[in-house]
Coordinates of N, CA and C in Angstrom, one line a residue:
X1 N -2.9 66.2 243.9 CA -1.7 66.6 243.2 C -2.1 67.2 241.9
X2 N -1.5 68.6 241.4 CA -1.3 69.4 240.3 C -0.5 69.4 239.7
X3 N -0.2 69.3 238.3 CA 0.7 70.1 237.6 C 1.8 71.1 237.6
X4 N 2.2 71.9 237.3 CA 2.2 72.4 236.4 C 3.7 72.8 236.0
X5 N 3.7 74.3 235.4 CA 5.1 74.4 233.7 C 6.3 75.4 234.9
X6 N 7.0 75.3 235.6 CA 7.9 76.5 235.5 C 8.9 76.4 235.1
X7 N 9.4 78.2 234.7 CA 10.5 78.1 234.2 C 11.8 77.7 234.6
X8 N 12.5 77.1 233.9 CA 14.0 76.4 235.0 C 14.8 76.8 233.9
X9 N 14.6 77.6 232.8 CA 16.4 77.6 232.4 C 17.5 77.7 233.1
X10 N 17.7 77.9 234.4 CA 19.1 78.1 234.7 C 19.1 76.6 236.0
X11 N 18.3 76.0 235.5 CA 18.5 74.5 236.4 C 18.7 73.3 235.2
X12 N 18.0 73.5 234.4 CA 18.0 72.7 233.4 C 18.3 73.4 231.7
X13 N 18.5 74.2 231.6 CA 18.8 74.7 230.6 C 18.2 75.0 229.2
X14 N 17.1 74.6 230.1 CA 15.6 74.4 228.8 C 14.9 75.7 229.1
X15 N 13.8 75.9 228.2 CA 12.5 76.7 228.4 C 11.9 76.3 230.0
X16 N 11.4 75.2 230.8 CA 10.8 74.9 231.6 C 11.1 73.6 232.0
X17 N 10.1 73.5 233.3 CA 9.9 72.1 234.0 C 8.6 71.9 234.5
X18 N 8.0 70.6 234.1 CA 6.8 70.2 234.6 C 7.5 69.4 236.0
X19 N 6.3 70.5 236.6 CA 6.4 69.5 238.1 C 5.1 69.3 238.4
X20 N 4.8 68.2 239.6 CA 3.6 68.1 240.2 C 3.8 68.9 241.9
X21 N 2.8 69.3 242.6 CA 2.4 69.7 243.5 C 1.7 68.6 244.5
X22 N 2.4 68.5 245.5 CA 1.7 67.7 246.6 C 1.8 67.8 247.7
X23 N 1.3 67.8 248.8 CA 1.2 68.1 250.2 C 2.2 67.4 250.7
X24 N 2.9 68.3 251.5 CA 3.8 67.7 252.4 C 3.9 66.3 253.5
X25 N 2.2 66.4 253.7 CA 1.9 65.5 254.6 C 1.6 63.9 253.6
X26 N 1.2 64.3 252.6 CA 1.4 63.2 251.2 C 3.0 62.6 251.0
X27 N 3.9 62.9 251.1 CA 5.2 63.2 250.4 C 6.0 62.2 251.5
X28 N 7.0 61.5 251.1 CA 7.8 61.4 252.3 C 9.1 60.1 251.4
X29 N 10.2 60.8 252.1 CA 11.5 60.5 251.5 C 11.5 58.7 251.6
X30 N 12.2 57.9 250.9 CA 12.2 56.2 251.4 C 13.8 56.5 251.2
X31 N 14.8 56.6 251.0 CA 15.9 57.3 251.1 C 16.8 58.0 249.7
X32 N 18.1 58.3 250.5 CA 18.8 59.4 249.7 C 18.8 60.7 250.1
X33 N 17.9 61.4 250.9 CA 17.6 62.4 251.3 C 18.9 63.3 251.9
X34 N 20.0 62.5 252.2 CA 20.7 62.9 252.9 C 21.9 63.7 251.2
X35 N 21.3 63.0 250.3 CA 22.6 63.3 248.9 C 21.8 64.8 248.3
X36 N 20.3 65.4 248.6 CA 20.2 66.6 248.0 C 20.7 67.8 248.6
X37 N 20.5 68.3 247.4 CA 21.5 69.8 247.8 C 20.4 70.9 246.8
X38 N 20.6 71.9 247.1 CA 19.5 73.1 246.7 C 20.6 74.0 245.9
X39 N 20.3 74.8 245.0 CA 20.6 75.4 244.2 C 19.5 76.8 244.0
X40 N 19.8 78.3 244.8 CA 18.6 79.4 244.9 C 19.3 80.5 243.9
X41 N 18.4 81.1 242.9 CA 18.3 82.0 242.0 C 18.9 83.3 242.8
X42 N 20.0 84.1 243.3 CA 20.5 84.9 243.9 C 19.4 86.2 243.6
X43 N 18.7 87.1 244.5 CA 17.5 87.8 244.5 C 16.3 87.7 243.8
X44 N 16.2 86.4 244.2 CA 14.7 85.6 243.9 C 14.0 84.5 244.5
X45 N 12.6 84.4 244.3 CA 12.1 83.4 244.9 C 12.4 82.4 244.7
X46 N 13.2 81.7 243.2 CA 13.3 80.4 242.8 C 14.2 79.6 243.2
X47 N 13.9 78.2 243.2 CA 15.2 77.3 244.1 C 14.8 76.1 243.2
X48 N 15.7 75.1 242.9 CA 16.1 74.4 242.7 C 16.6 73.1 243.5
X49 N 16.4 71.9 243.2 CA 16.6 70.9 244.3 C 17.3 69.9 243.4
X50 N 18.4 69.4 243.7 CA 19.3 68.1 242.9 C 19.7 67.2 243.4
X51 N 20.3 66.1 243.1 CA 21.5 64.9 243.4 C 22.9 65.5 243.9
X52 N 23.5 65.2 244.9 CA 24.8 65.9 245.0 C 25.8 64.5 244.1
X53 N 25.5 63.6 243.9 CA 25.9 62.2 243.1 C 25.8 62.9 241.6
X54 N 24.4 62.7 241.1 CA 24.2 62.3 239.4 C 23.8 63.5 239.2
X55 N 23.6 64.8 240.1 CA 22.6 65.9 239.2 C 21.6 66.2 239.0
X56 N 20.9 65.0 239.2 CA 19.3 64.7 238.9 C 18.3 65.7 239.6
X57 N 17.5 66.1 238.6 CA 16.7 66.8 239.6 C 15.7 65.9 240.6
X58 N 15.5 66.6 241.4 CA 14.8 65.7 242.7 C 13.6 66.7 243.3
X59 N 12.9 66.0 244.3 CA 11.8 67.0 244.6 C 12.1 68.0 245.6
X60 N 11.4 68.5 246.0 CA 12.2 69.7 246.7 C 10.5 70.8 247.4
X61 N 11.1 71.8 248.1 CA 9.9 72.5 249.5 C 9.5 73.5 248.5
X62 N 8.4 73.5 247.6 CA 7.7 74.2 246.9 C 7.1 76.0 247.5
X63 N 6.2 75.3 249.3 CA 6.6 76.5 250.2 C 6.0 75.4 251.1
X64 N 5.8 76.4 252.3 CA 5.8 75.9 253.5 C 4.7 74.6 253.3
X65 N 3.6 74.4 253.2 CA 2.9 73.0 253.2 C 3.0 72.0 251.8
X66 N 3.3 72.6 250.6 CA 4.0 71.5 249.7 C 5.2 71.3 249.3
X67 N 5.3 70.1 248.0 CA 6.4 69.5 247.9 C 6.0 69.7 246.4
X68 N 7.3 70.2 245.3 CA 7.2 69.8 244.3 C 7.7 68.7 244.2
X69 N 7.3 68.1 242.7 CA 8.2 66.6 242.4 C 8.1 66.8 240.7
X70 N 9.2 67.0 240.1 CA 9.2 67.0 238.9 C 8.7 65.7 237.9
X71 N 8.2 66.1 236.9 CA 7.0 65.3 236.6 C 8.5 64.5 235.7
X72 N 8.8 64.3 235.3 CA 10.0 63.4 235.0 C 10.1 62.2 236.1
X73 N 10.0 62.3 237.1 CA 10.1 61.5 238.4 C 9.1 59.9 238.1
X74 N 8.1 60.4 237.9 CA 7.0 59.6 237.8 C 7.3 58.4 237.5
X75 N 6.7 57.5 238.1 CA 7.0 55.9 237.7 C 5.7 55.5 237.1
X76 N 4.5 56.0 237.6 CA 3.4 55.3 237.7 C 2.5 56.1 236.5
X77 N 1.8 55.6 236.5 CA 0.9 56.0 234.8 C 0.4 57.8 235.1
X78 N 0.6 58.4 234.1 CA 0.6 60.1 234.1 C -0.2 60.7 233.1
X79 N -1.1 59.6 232.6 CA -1.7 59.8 231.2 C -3.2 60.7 232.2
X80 N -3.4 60.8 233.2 CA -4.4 62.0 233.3 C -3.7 63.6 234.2
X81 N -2.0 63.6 234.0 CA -1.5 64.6 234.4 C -2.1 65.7 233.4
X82 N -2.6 67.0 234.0 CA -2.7 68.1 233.0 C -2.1 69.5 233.5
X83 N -1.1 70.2 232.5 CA -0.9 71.5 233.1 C -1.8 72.4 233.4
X84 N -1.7 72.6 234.8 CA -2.5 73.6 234.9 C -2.3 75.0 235.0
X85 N -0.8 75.4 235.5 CA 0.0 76.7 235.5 C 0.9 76.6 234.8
X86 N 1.2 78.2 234.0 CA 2.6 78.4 233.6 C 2.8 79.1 234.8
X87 N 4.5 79.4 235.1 CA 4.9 80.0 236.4 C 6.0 80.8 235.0
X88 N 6.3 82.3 235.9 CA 7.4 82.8 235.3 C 7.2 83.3 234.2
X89 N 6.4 83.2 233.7 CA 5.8 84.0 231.9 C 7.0 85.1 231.4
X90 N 6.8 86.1 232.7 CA 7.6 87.2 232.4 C 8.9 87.4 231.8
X91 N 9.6 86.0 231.8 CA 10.7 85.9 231.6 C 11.3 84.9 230.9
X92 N 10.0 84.2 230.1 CA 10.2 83.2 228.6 C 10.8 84.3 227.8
X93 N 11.5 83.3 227.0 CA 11.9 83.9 225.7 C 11.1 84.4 224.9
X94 N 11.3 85.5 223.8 CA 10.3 86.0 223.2 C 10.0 85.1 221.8
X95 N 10.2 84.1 221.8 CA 10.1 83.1 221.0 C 8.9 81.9 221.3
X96 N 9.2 81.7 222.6 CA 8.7 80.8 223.1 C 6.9 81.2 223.1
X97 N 6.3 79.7 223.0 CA 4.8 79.5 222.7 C 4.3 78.8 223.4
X98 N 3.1 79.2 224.9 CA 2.7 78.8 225.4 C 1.2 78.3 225.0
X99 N 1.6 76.9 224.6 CA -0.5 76.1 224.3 C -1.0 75.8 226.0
X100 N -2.4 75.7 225.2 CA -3.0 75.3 226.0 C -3.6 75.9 227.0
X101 N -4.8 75.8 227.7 CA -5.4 76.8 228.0 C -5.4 76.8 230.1
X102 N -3.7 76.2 230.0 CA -3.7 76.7 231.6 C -3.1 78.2 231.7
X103 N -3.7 78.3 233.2 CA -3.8 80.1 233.8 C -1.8 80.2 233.4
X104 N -1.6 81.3 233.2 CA -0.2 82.2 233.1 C 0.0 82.8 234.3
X105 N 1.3 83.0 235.0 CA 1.8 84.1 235.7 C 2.8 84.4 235.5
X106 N 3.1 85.6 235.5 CA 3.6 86.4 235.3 C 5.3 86.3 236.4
X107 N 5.2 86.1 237.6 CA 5.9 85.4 238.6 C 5.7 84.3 239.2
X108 N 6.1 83.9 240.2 CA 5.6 82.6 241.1 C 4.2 82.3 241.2
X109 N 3.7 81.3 241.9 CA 2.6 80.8 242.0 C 2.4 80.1 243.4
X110 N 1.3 80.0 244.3 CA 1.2 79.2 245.9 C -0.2 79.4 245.7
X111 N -0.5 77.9 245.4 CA -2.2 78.0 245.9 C -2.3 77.0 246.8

């Protein structure tokens, strides 16, 4: 499991979201599954995944063999999580300051 930063302003209303990356075959629902609902950027790759109850973001099909899980989720100790991608560069604010010495793109990201 990876890191990393993408941009969500129009899911969360912030600069970004840390999510983690993990294999689909790692991943698997204990329930609720049936309360999410997806939310897709109309002529783009980006999608979003929520609570149809509280809102909450939830994890969601990253692409075909992983699963994001937003690093908010975490229960369990996260003190060796490190970003390793920004996703979406192209379209931070011109304000906005990316530290730290993970890779940038410019659009999406599938490794």
């Amino acid at each position: 499991m990876y890191a990393i930063a993408r941009s969500a302003s129009n899911s969360t209303g912030s600069m970004g979201i840390a999510v983690c990356i993990a294999s689909k075959d790692d991943f698997n629902w204990l329930q609720g599954e049936g309360k999410i609902r997806q939310w897709s950027k109309p002529g783009h790759d980006w999608q979003t995944s929520f609570c149809e109850v509280c809102s909450s973001p939830v994890p969601g099909e990253n692409d075909e063999n992983n699963m994001y899980i937003p690093a908010s989720l975490l229960t369990s100790d996260d003190s060796t999580l490190r970003i390793t991608h920004h996703l979406y560069i192209g379209s931070k604010a011109s304000w906005e300051e990316i530290a730290g010495g993970a890779k940038q793109h410019v659009a999406g990201y599938s490794g």
